């Protein structure tokens, strides 16, 4: 602790009107990449960088994760906004990560859990040690109840090259206008330097709100080691699959990549399936489904899409759909979030290639199947993907603009989604209300 610190003057850093807007942010991550490095300027090896938050799944807590390039202590000094600056201190530990590339680069990944946080209160913090501290950041502790309305930003496949939506996401996050969901793009190239660059780039988002991730195809090198070491998700599966609760929703992150990188073990397909089955059974217990009626999944590769790139989602025999569609349907999953395709696509309620709208006039009011959203157009070096000329029957809306999705779970019956176009200066180009008076498999009857 540093009790001699003066009273917090963070109002200079956060204008009053911003401070009033500081409700909880959660960042669900559907894909990522990196930011440019100044060549010829070596990093200060013990200086903290790549700071990001995550919710560890324990009430009243927040995980702070960062990187150094040499051994150093793991400390976070923090305090309530408007109170004494850094009046509290928490210690953690670091893990050595050796990249699988030819240089065998060594990184020190630091993790500190902040506990006994007051839900809905804003905290100011920095991380590091006496050898070097990060910039000052702030976050709002998660509201642990089920009767509030969490807001999310959803995006996937954003790279360090051509990160078209980054500036708008940075501004919205630092204003705390939303919470976020992202799928992962690329860490492992150039002896993990791409990962370093990306994490520096998204620090301006991820250091302010919980940054919740799921693995994607570009993280596959060295058995997804960059992903597994760099991120700190709930549970004990190194972030490959996990779940957590926020407001009236139960969110499940999982890996579609187990179906494609089988050299890392066919047993991962079985392990994940059994875990998903158990988690869905638990979340469907009457007392749990009453408290958290919405079940929302997030994975990288979609089950369905109308793109023209011959990806798995374009095929009738989709591996992801064959592996998981029945499980999700029979457990009453309400909403399925995806990325991978560098486009945006909203589907009608669909199961087994058949459309099950609630009604012709109100297709998303009491639908009879899960709703799918593909949001992989945040911007990367691979640019856009194309669509087939004629959309499938289950495709409701599609667009190739760079952008991202906002979501708010209003209450137990109403959920709102909208797609923001960065190409059109933040214009909302698509929106929908998902309304469900019943949840669970009974909703399909």
CSV table of C-alpha atoms in Angstrom, one decimal:
chain,number,residue,atom,x,y,z
A,1,UNK,CA,0.0,0.0,0.0
A,2,UNK,CA,1.0,3.6,-0.4
A,3,UNK,CA,-1.0,5.5,2.3
A,4,UNK,CA,0.9,8.7,1.6
A,5,UNK,CA,-0.8,9.1,-1.7
A,6,UNK,CA,-2.8,12.3,-2.1
A,7,UNK,CA,-6.6,12.3,-2.6
A,8,UNK,CA,-7.7,11.2,-6.0
A,9,UNK,CA,-8.0,13.9,-8.6
A,10,UNK,CA,-9.2,11.6,-11.4
A,11,UNK,CA,-12.0,14.0,-12.3
A,12,UNK,CA,-9.3,15.6,-14.4
A,13,UNK,CA,-8.9,12.3,-16.2
A,14,UNK,CA,-12.6,11.4,-16.4
A,15,UNK,CA,-14.9,14.3,-17.1
A,16,UNK,CA,-17.9,14.4,-14.8
A,17,UNK,CA,-20.3,13.6,-17.6
A,18,UNK,CA,-18.2,10.5,-18.3
A,19,UNK,CA,-18.1,9.4,-14.7
A,20,UNK,CA,-21.9,9.5,-14.6
A,21,UNK,CA,-22.0,7.0,-17.4
A,22,UNK,CA,-19.7,4.5,-15.8
A,23,UNK,CA,-21.9,1.5,-15.6
A,24,UNK,CA,-20.5,-2.0,-15.9
A,25,UNK,CA,-18.6,-3.0,-19.0
A,26,UNK,CA,-18.0,-6.6,-20.2
A,27,UNK,CA,-15.9,-7.4,-23.2
A,28,UNK,CA,-16.8,-10.7,-24.9
A,29,UNK,CA,-14.1,-11.4,-27.4
A,30,UNK,CA,-14.8,-13.1,-30.7
A,31,UNK,CA,-11.4,-12.5,-32.6
A,32,UNK,CA,-8.2,-10.4,-32.5
A,33,UNK,CA,-4.8,-9.5,-33.8
A,34,UNK,CA,-2.2,-6.7,-33.1
A,35,UNK,CA,-0.6,-3.1,-33.2
A,36,UNK,CA,2.6,-1.8,-34.8
A,37,UNK,CA,5.9,-1.8,-33.0
A,38,UNK,CA,8.5,1.0,-33.3
A,39,UNK,CA,11.4,-0.8,-34.9
A,40,UNK,CA,14.8,-0.4,-33.2
A,41,UNK,CA,13.4,0.6,-29.8
A,42,UNK,CA,13.6,-2.3,-27.5
A,43,UNK,CA,11.0,-2.6,-24.7
A,44,UNK,CA,11.9,-1.8,-21.2
A,45,UNK,CA,11.8,-5.4,-20.0
A,46,UNK,CA,10.2,-4.8,-16.6
A,47,UNK,CA,7.7,-2.1,-17.7
A,48,UNK,CA,4.1,-3.5,-17.6
A,49,UNK,CA,2.3,-3.5,-20.9
A,50,UNK,CA,-0.7,-5.3,-22.6
A,51,UNK,CA,-2.9,-4.7,-19.6
A,52,UNK,CA,-6.3,-6.3,-19.8
A,53,UNK,CA,-9.2,-7.2,-17.4
A,54,UNK,CA,-11.3,-10.2,-17.2
A,55,UNK,CA,-14.1,-11.5,-14.9
A,56,UNK,CA,-12.8,-14.6,-13.1
A,57,UNK,CA,-16.3,-15.9,-12.3
A,58,UNK,CA,-16.1,-15.1,-8.5
A,59,UNK,CA,-18.5,-12.5,-7.1
A,60,UNK,CA,-16.9,-9.2,-6.2
A,61,UNK,CA,-13.7,-9.8,-8.1
A,62,UNK,CA,-11.8,-8.7,-11.2
A,63,UNK,CA,-8.6,-10.2,-12.8
A,64,UNK,CA,-5.9,-7.9,-14.0
A,65,UNK,CA,-3.4,-9.4,-16.5
A,66,UNK,CA,-0.3,-7.9,-18.1
A,67,UNK,CA,3.0,-8.7,-19.6
A,68,UNK,CA,6.7,-7.9,-18.9
A,69,UNK,CA,9.8,-9.2,-20.7
A,70,UNK,CA,11.8,-9.9,-17.5
A,71,UNK,CA,11.0,-11.1,-14.0
A,72,UNK,CA,9.2,-8.6,-11.8
A,73,UNK,CA,6.7,-8.5,-8.9
A,74,UNK,CA,3.0,-8.7,-9.6
A,75,UNK,CA,1.1,-5.9,-7.8
A,76,UNK,CA,-2.0,-3.8,-8.4
A,77,UNK,CA,-2.6,-0.6,-6.5
A,78,UNK,CA,-6.2,0.6,-6.6
A,79,UNK,CA,-8.9,2.6,-4.9
A,80,UNK,CA,-12.4,3.9,-5.4
A,81,UNK,CA,-13.0,6.8,-7.8
A,82,UNK,CA,-13.2,9.9,-5.7
A,83,UNK,CA,-11.4,8.4,-2.8
A,84,UNK,CA,-7.8,8.1,-1.7
A,85,UNK,CA,-5.6,7.2,-4.7
A,86,UNK,CA,-4.2,3.6,-4.5
A,87,UNK,CA,-5.2,3.1,-0.9
A,88,UNK,CA,-5.5,-0.7,-1.5
A,89,UNK,CA,-3.0,-3.1,-2.9
A,90,UNK,CA,-3.2,-6.7,-4.1
A,91,UNK,CA,-0.4,-9.1,-5.0
A,92,UNK,CA,-0.4,-12.0,-7.5
A,93,UNK,CA,2.1,-14.0,-9.4
A,94,UNK,CA,3.6,-14.4,-12.9
A,95,UNK,CA,3.9,-17.3,-15.3
A,96,UNK,CA,6.8,-17.7,-17.7
A,97,UNK,CA,5.5,-18.2,-21.3
A,98,UNK,CA,8.1,-19.4,-23.9
A,99,UNK,CA,6.7,-19.0,-27.4
A,100,UNK,CA,7.1,-22.0,-29.7
A,101,UNK,CA,8.7,-20.1,-32.5
A,102,UNK,CA,12.4,-20.4,-33.5
A,103,UNK,CA,13.5,-17.6,-31.2
A,104,UNK,CA,11.9,-19.2,-28.1
A,105,UNK,CA,11.0,-15.7,-26.8
A,106,UNK,CA,10.2,-15.5,-23.1
A,107,UNK,CA,7.4,-13.5,-21.7
A,108,UNK,CA,6.2,-13.1,-18.1
A,109,UNK,CA,2.4,-13.1,-17.8
A,110,UNK,CA,1.3,-11.4,-14.5
A,111,UNK,CA,-2.1,-12.1,-12.9
A,112,UNK,CA,-3.6,-10.3,-9.9
A,113,UNK,CA,-7.1,-10.9,-8.6
A,114,UNK,CA,-8.9,-8.0,-6.9
A,115,UNK,CA,-11.4,-9.2,-4.4
A,116,UNK,CA,-14.2,-7.8,-2.2
A,117,UNK,CA,-15.1,-5.2,-4.8
A,118,UNK,CA,-18.3,-3.2,-4.4
A,119,UNK,CA,-20.7,-4.0,-7.2
A,120,UNK,CA,-21.4,-1.0,-9.5
A,121,UNK,CA,-18.6,1.1,-8.0
A,122,UNK,CA,-15.8,2.5,-10.1
A,123,UNK,CA,-12.1,1.8,-9.2
A,124,UNK,CA,-8.9,3.4,-10.4
A,125,UNK,CA,-5.8,1.2,-10.7
A,126,UNK,CA,-2.4,0.7,-12.1
A,127,UNK,CA,-0.3,-2.5,-12.2
A,128,UNK,CA,3.3,-3.4,-12.0
A,129,UNK,CA,5.9,-3.1,-9.2
A,130,UNK,CA,8.5,-0.8,-7.7
A,131,UNK,CA,10.5,-1.4,-10.8
A,132,UNK,CA,7.8,0.1,-13.1
A,133,UNK,CA,4.1,0.9,-13.2
A,134,UNK,CA,1.5,1.0,-16.0
A,135,UNK,CA,-0.6,3.9,-16.9
A,136,UNK,CA,-3.6,4.7,-14.7
A,137,UNK,CA,-6.9,2.9,-15.8
A,138,UNK,CA,-10.3,2.6,-14.3
A,139,UNK,CA,-13.1,0.0,-14.3
A,140,UNK,CA,-16.5,-0.6,-12.8
A,141,UNK,CA,-17.0,-3.7,-10.6
A,142,UNK,CA,-19.7,-6.0,-12.0
A,143,UNK,CA,-23.2,-5.8,-10.6
A,144,UNK,CA,-23.7,-9.4,-9.3
A,145,UNK,CA,-27.5,-9.4,-9.3
A,146,UNK,CA,-29.6,-10.8,-12.1
A,147,UNK,CA,-32.0,-7.9,-12.3
A,148,UNK,CA,-30.0,-5.3,-14.2
A,149,UNK,CA,-29.4,-4.7,-17.9
A,150,UNK,CA,-25.8,-5.4,-19.0
A,151,UNK,CA,-24.6,-4.0,-22.3
A,152,UNK,CA,-22.0,-5.6,-24.6
A,153,UNK,CA,-20.0,-4.8,-27.7
A,154,UNK,CA,-19.6,-7.9,-29.9
A,155,UNK,CA,-16.9,-8.1,-32.6
A,156,UNK,CA,-14.6,-10.6,-34.2
A,157,UNK,CA,-11.6,-10.8,-36.5
A,158,UNK,CA,-10.1,-7.5,-35.8
A,159,UNK,CA,-6.4,-7.4,-36.8
A,160,UNK,CA,-3.5,-5.1,-36.1
A,161,UNK,CA,-3.5,-4.4,-39.8
A,162,UNK,CA,-6.6,-2.5,-41.0
A,163,UNK,CA,-8.3,-2.5,-37.6
A,164,UNK,CA,-11.1,-0.4,-39.0
A,165,UNK,CA,-13.5,-0.4,-36.0
A,166,UNK,CA,-10.8,0.1,-33.3
A,167,UNK,CA,-11.0,3.9,-32.8
A,168,UNK,CA,-14.8,3.8,-32.4
A,169,UNK,CA,-14.6,0.9,-30.0
A,170,UNK,CA,-11.9,2.6,-28.0
A,171,UNK,CA,-14.0,5.7,-27.6
A,172,UNK,CA,-17.2,3.8,-26.7
A,173,UNK,CA,-15.3,1.7,-24.2
A,174,UNK,CA,-13.6,4.6,-22.4
A,175,UNK,CA,-17.0,6.3,-22.2
A,176,UNK,CA,-18.3,3.1,-20.7
A,177,UNK,CA,-21.2,3.1,-23.2
A,178,UNK,CA,-21.2,-0.7,-23.6
A,179,UNK,CA,-19.7,-4.0,-22.7
A,180,UNK,CA,-17.8,-6.3,-25.1
A,181,UNK,CA,-17.6,-9.7,-26.7
A,182,UNK,CA,-14.7,-10.6,-29.1
A,183,UNK,CA,-13.4,-13.7,-31.0
A,184,UNK,CA,-9.7,-14.1,-31.4
A,185,UNK,CA,-7.7,-13.6,-34.6
A,186,UNK,CA,-3.9,-14.0,-34.4
A,187,UNK,CA,-1.1,-14.1,-31.8
A,188,UNK,CA,1.4,-16.6,-32.9
A,189,UNK,CA,3.2,-15.2,-36.0
A,190,UNK,CA,6.7,-13.8,-35.9
A,191,UNK,CA,7.7,-15.5,-32.6
A,192,UNK,CA,4.6,-14.1,-30.7
A,193,UNK,CA,5.3,-10.5,-31.7
A,194,UNK,CA,1.9,-10.2,-33.5
A,195,UNK,CA,0.3,-11.1,-30.2
A,196,UNK,CA,2.4,-8.5,-28.4
A,197,UNK,CA,1.4,-5.9,-30.9
A,198,UNK,CA,-2.3,-6.8,-30.8
A,199,UNK,CA,-2.4,-6.7,-27.0
A,200,UNK,CA,-0.8,-3.3,-26.9
A,201,UNK,CA,-3.4,-2.1,-29.4
A,202,UNK,CA,-6.4,-3.3,-27.5
A,203,UNK,CA,-5.1,-2.2,-24.1
A,204,UNK,CA,-7.1,1.0,-24.7
A,205,UNK,CA,-10.2,-1.2,-24.6
A,206,UNK,CA,-9.4,-4.2,-22.5
A,207,UNK,CA,-7.8,-2.3,-19.5
A,208,UNK,CA,-11.2,-0.6,-18.9
A,209,UNK,CA,-13.8,-3.4,-19.2
A,210,UNK,CA,-13.7,-7.2,-18.7
A,211,UNK,CA,-12.3,-8.6,-22.0
A,212,UNK,CA,-13.9,-12.1,-22.4
A,213,UNK,CA,-12.5,-14.2,-25.2
A,214,UNK,CA,-12.8,-17.4,-27.1
A,215,UNK,CA,-10.2,-19.1,-29.3
A,216,UNK,CA,-10.2,-18.9,-33.1
A,217,UNK,CA,-8.4,-20.5,-36.0
A,218,UNK,CA,-5.5,-18.1,-36.1
A,219,UNK,CA,-4.4,-19.0,-32.6
A,220,UNK,CA,-3.8,-22.6,-33.5
A,221,UNK,CA,0.0,-22.6,-33.6
A,222,UNK,CA,1.8,-24.5,-30.8
A,223,UNK,CA,-1.4,-25.9,-29.5
A,224,UNK,CA,-3.0,-22.5,-29.0
A,225,UNK,CA,-0.3,-21.6,-26.5
A,226,UNK,CA,-0.4,-17.9,-27.0
A,227,UNK,CA,-4.1,-17.8,-26.4
A,228,UNK,CA,-3.9,-20.1,-23.3
A,229,UNK,CA,-1.1,-18.2,-21.6
A,230,UNK,CA,-2.1,-14.6,-22.4
A,231,UNK,CA,-5.7,-14.6,-21.3
A,232,UNK,CA,-7.3,-15.3,-17.9
A,233,UNK,CA,-10.8,-16.6,-18.2
A,234,UNK,CA,-13.0,-18.3,-15.6
A,235,UNK,CA,-12.6,-22.0,-14.8
A,236,UNK,CA,-9.7,-24.4,-15.2
A,237,UNK,CA,-9.6,-25.0,-19.0
A,238,UNK,CA,-7.1,-22.2,-19.9
A,239,UNK,CA,-10.0,-20.3,-21.5
A,240,UNK,CA,-10.7,-22.9,-24.2
A,241,UNK,CA,-14.2,-23.3,-22.9
A,242,UNK,CA,-15.9,-21.6,-19.8
A,243,UNK,CA,-19.1,-19.9,-18.7
A,244,UNK,CA,-20.1,-17.0,-16.5
A,245,UNK,CA,-23.2,-15.1,-15.4
A,246,UNK,CA,-23.9,-11.4,-16.0
A,247,UNK,CA,-27.3,-9.9,-15.3
A,248,UNK,CA,-30.2,-12.2,-16.4
A,249,UNK,CA,-27.9,-14.0,-18.8
A,250,UNK,CA,-25.7,-17.1,-18.7
A,251,UNK,CA,-22.9,-16.9,-21.2
A,252,UNK,CA,-20.9,-19.8,-22.6
A,253,UNK,CA,-17.7,-19.5,-24.5
A,254,UNK,CA,-16.4,-22.6,-26.3
A,255,UNK,CA,-13.9,-23.6,-29.0
A,256,UNK,CA,-15.0,-24.5,-32.5
A,257,UNK,CA,-11.4,-25.3,-33.3
A,258,UNK,CA,-11.4,-28.7,-31.6
A,259,UNK,CA,-13.2,-29.9,-34.7
A,260,UNK,CA,-10.5,-28.7,-37.1
A,261,UNK,CA,-7.1,-29.1,-35.3
A,262,UNK,CA,-7.5,-32.7,-34.3
A,263,UNK,CA,-3.7,-33.3,-34.1
A,264,UNK,CA,-3.9,-31.7,-30.7
A,265,UNK,CA,-6.2,-34.5,-29.5
A,266,UNK,CA,-9.5,-35.9,-30.5
A,267,UNK,CA,-10.3,-36.2,-26.8
A,268,UNK,CA,-10.8,-32.4,-26.7
A,269,UNK,CA,-14.0,-32.8,-28.8
A,270,UNK,CA,-15.3,-35.2,-26.2
A,271,UNK,CA,-14.1,-33.3,-23.2
A,272,UNK,CA,-15.6,-30.0,-24.4
A,273,UNK,CA,-18.9,-31.7,-25.4
A,274,UNK,CA,-19.2,-33.3,-21.9
A,275,UNK,CA,-18.4,-30.0,-20.3
A,276,UNK,CA,-21.0,-28.2,-22.4
A,277,UNK,CA,-23.6,-30.8,-21.7
A,278,UNK,CA,-23.0,-30.5,-17.9
A,279,UNK,CA,-22.9,-26.7,-18.0
A,280,UNK,CA,-26.2,-26.6,-19.9
A,281,UNK,CA,-27.9,-29.1,-17.6
A,282,UNK,CA,-26.8,-27.0,-14.6
A,283,UNK,CA,-28.0,-23.7,-16.2
A,284,UNK,CA,-31.3,-25.3,-17.1
A,285,UNK,CA,-32.2,-26.3,-13.5
A,286,UNK,CA,-35.4,-24.5,-12.7
A,287,UNK,CA,-33.9,-22.2,-10.1
A,288,UNK,CA,-31.0,-21.3,-12.3
A,289,UNK,CA,-33.1,-20.7,-15.5
A,290,UNK,CA,-35.4,-18.5,-13.5
A,291,UNK,CA,-32.6,-16.4,-12.3
A,292,UNK,CA,-30.6,-16.3,-15.6
A,293,UNK,CA,-33.2,-17.1,-18.2
A,294,UNK,CA,-31.1,-16.1,-21.2
A,295,UNK,CA,-28.5,-18.6,-22.4
A,296,UNK,CA,-26.1,-17.1,-24.9
A,297,UNK,CA,-23.2,-19.0,-26.6
A,298,UNK,CA,-20.1,-17.6,-28.3
A,299,UNK,CA,-17.9,-19.5,-30.7
A,300,UNK,CA,-15.6,-18.6,-33.6
A,301,UNK,CA,-16.8,-20.5,-36.6
A,302,UNK,CA,-20.5,-20.3,-37.4
A,303,UNK,CA,-22.9,-23.2,-38.0
A,304,UNK,CA,-24.6,-21.3,-40.9
A,305,UNK,CA,-23.5,-18.5,-43.2
A,306,UNK,CA,-24.2,-17.4,-46.8
A,307,UNK,CA,-20.7,-16.4,-47.7
A,308,UNK,CA,-19.0,-17.6,-50.9
A,309,UNK,CA,-15.7,-18.7,-49.4
A,310,UNK,CA,-16.4,-22.5,-48.9
A,311,UNK,CA,-15.8,-22.3,-45.2
A,312,UNK,CA,-17.3,-24.9,-42.9
A,313,UNK,CA,-20.5,-22.8,-42.4
A,314,UNK,CA,-21.3,-22.9,-46.1
A,315,UNK,CA,-21.5,-26.7,-46.1
A,316,UNK,CA,-24.5,-28.9,-45.4
A,317,UNK,CA,-22.2,-31.2,-43.4
A,318,UNK,CA,-20.8,-28.4,-41.3
A,319,UNK,CA,-18.6,-30.0,-38.5
A,320,UNK,CA,-19.7,-27.4,-36.0
A,321,UNK,CA,-23.4,-27.7,-36.8
A,322,UNK,CA,-23.2,-31.5,-36.7
A,323,UNK,CA,-21.3,-31.4,-33.4
A,324,UNK,CA,-23.3,-28.9,-31.4
A,325,UNK,CA,-26.6,-27.9,-33.0
A,326,UNK,CA,-28.7,-30.6,-31.4
A,327,UNK,CA,-27.1,-30.0,-28.0
A,328,UNK,CA,-27.8,-26.3,-28.1
A,329,UNK,CA,-31.4,-26.7,-29.4
A,330,UNK,CA,-32.3,-29.4,-26.8
A,331,UNK,CA,-31.1,-27.2,-24.0
A,332,UNK,CA,-32.9,-24.1,-25.1
A,333,UNK,CA,-30.0,-21.9,-26.1
A,334,UNK,CA,-31.6,-18.5,-27.0
A,335,UNK,CA,-28.8,-16.7,-28.9
A,336,UNK,CA,-25.6,-18.0,-30.7
A,337,UNK,CA,-22.9,-15.5,-31.4
A,338,UNK,CA,-20.2,-16.1,-34.1
A,339,UNK,CA,-17.4,-14.5,-36.1
A,340,UNK,CA,-14.8,-15.9,-38.6
A,341,UNK,CA,-16.6,-14.6,-41.6
A,342,UNK,CA,-15.5,-11.0,-42.3
A,343,UNK,CA,-19.1,-9.9,-42.7
A,344,UNK,CA,-22.2,-9.3,-40.6
A,345,UNK,CA,-25.2,-11.6,-40.9
A,346,UNK,CA,-28.4,-12.0,-38.9
A,347,UNK,CA,-30.3,-15.2,-39.3
A,348,UNK,CA,-34.0,-16.0,-38.8
A,349,UNK,CA,-34.6,-18.5,-35.9
A,350,UNK,CA,-33.2,-21.7,-37.4
A,351,UNK,CA,-32.7,-25.3,-36.6
A,352,UNK,CA,-31.8,-28.1,-39.1
A,353,UNK,CA,-31.8,-25.6,-42.0
A,354,UNK,CA,-35.5,-24.8,-41.3
A,355,UNK,CA,-36.8,-21.4,-40.2
A,356,UNK,CA,-38.9,-21.3,-37.1
A,357,UNK,CA,-40.1,-17.7,-36.8
A,358,UNK,CA,-42.4,-16.7,-34.0
A,359,UNK,CA,-44.9,-15.4,-36.5
A,360,UNK,CA,-44.8,-13.8,-40.0
A,361,UNK,CA,-45.3,-10.4,-38.5
A,362,UNK,CA,-43.0,-10.8,-35.5
A,363,UNK,CA,-40.4,-13.4,-36.3
A,364,UNK,CA,-38.3,-12.7,-33.2
A,365,UNK,CA,-41.2,-12.7,-30.7
A,366,UNK,CA,-41.3,-16.1,-29.1
A,367,UNK,CA,-39.3,-17.8,-31.9
A,368,UNK,CA,-39.2,-21.6,-32.0
A,369,UNK,CA,-35.4,-22.0,-32.5
A,370,UNK,CA,-32.2,-20.3,-31.6
A,371,UNK,CA,-31.2,-17.0,-33.3
A,372,UNK,CA,-27.7,-16.7,-34.8
A,373,UNK,CA,-25.6,-13.6,-35.3
A,374,UNK,CA,-22.3,-13.5,-37.2
A,375,UNK,CA,-20.2,-10.4,-36.4
A,376,UNK,CA,-16.7,-10.8,-37.9
A,377,UNK,CA,-16.3,-7.5,-39.7
A,378,UNK,CA,-14.3,-5.4,-37.2
A,379,UNK,CA,-11.4,-5.1,-39.8
A,380,UNK,CA,-8.3,-7.0,-40.5
A,381,UNK,CA,-5.7,-7.5,-43.3
A,382,UNK,CA,-7.8,-10.1,-45.0
A,383,UNK,CA,-10.4,-7.4,-45.8
A,384,UNK,CA,-14.0,-8.5,-46.4
A,385,UNK,CA,-15.5,-11.8,-47.3
A,386,UNK,CA,-18.1,-12.0,-50.1
A,387,UNK,CA,-21.7,-13.4,-50.1
A,388,UNK,CA,-23.4,-15.8,-52.5
A,389,UNK,CA,-25.7,-13.8,-54.8
A,390,UNK,CA,-29.0,-15.2,-53.4
A,391,UNK,CA,-29.3,-15.5,-49.6
A,392,UNK,CA,-30.5,-18.7,-48.1
A,393,UNK,CA,-34.0,-18.9,-46.7
A,394,UNK,CA,-32.7,-18.6,-43.2
A,395,UNK,CA,-30.7,-15.5,-43.9
A,396,UNK,CA,-32.5,-12.4,-42.7
A,397,UNK,CA,-30.0,-9.6,-43.2
A,398,UNK,CA,-26.4,-9.4,-44.3
A,399,UNK,CA,-23.8,-6.6,-44.8
A,400,UNK,CA,-20.1,-6.3,-45.6
A,401,UNK,CA,-19.4,-2.9,-44.0
A,402,UNK,CA,-16.7,-2.8,-41.4
A,403,UNK,CA,-18.3,-2.6,-37.9
A,404,UNK,CA,-19.4,-4.3,-34.7
A,405,UNK,CA,-22.5,-5.3,-32.8
A,406,UNK,CA,-24.0,-3.8,-29.7
A,407,UNK,CA,-26.2,-6.0,-27.4
A,408,UNK,CA,-28.2,-5.2,-24.3
A,409,UNK,CA,-30.0,-7.8,-22.2
A,410,UNK,CA,-32.8,-5.6,-20.8
A,411,UNK,CA,-34.6,-8.1,-18.6
A,412,UNK,CA,-35.8,-11.7,-18.5
A,413,UNK,CA,-37.9,-11.3,-21.7
A,414,UNK,CA,-36.3,-8.6,-23.9
A,415,UNK,CA,-32.9,-8.5,-25.6
A,416,UNK,CA,-31.7,-5.9,-28.1
A,417,UNK,CA,-29.1,-6.1,-30.8
A,418,UNK,CA,-27.8,-3.5,-33.3
A,419,UNK,CA,-25.1,-3.5,-35.9
A,420,UNK,CA,-22.9,-0.4,-36.2
A,421,UNK,CA,-21.2,0.5,-39.5
A,422,UNK,CA,-17.8,2.1,-39.2
A,423,UNK,CA,-17.9,2.7,-42.9
A,424,UNK,CA,-20.9,4.9,-42.4
A,425,UNK,CA,-19.6,6.8,-39.4
A,426,UNK,CA,-21.3,4.8,-36.7
A,427,UNK,CA,-24.7,4.5,-38.4
A,428,UNK,CA,-26.9,1.7,-37.0
A,429,UNK,CA,-27.6,-0.4,-40.2
A,430,UNK,CA,-29.5,-3.3,-38.6
A,431,UNK,CA,-31.3,-3.8,-35.3
A,432,UNK,CA,-33.7,-6.3,-33.7
A,433,UNK,CA,-35.5,-7.1,-30.5
A,434,UNK,CA,-35.5,-10.7,-29.4
A,435,UNK,CA,-38.5,-11.2,-27.1
A,436,UNK,CA,-39.1,-14.5,-25.2
A,437,UNK,CA,-41.9,-15.0,-22.7
A,438,UNK,CA,-40.6,-18.5,-22.1
A,439,UNK,CA,-37.0,-19.9,-22.1
A,440,UNK,CA,-35.7,-23.4,-22.4
A,441,UNK,CA,-36.7,-26.2,-24.7
A,442,UNK,CA,-40.4,-25.6,-23.8
A,443,UNK,CA,-40.1,-22.4,-25.8
A,444,UNK,CA,-39.8,-24.4,-29.0
A,445,UNK,CA,-43.2,-26.1,-28.6
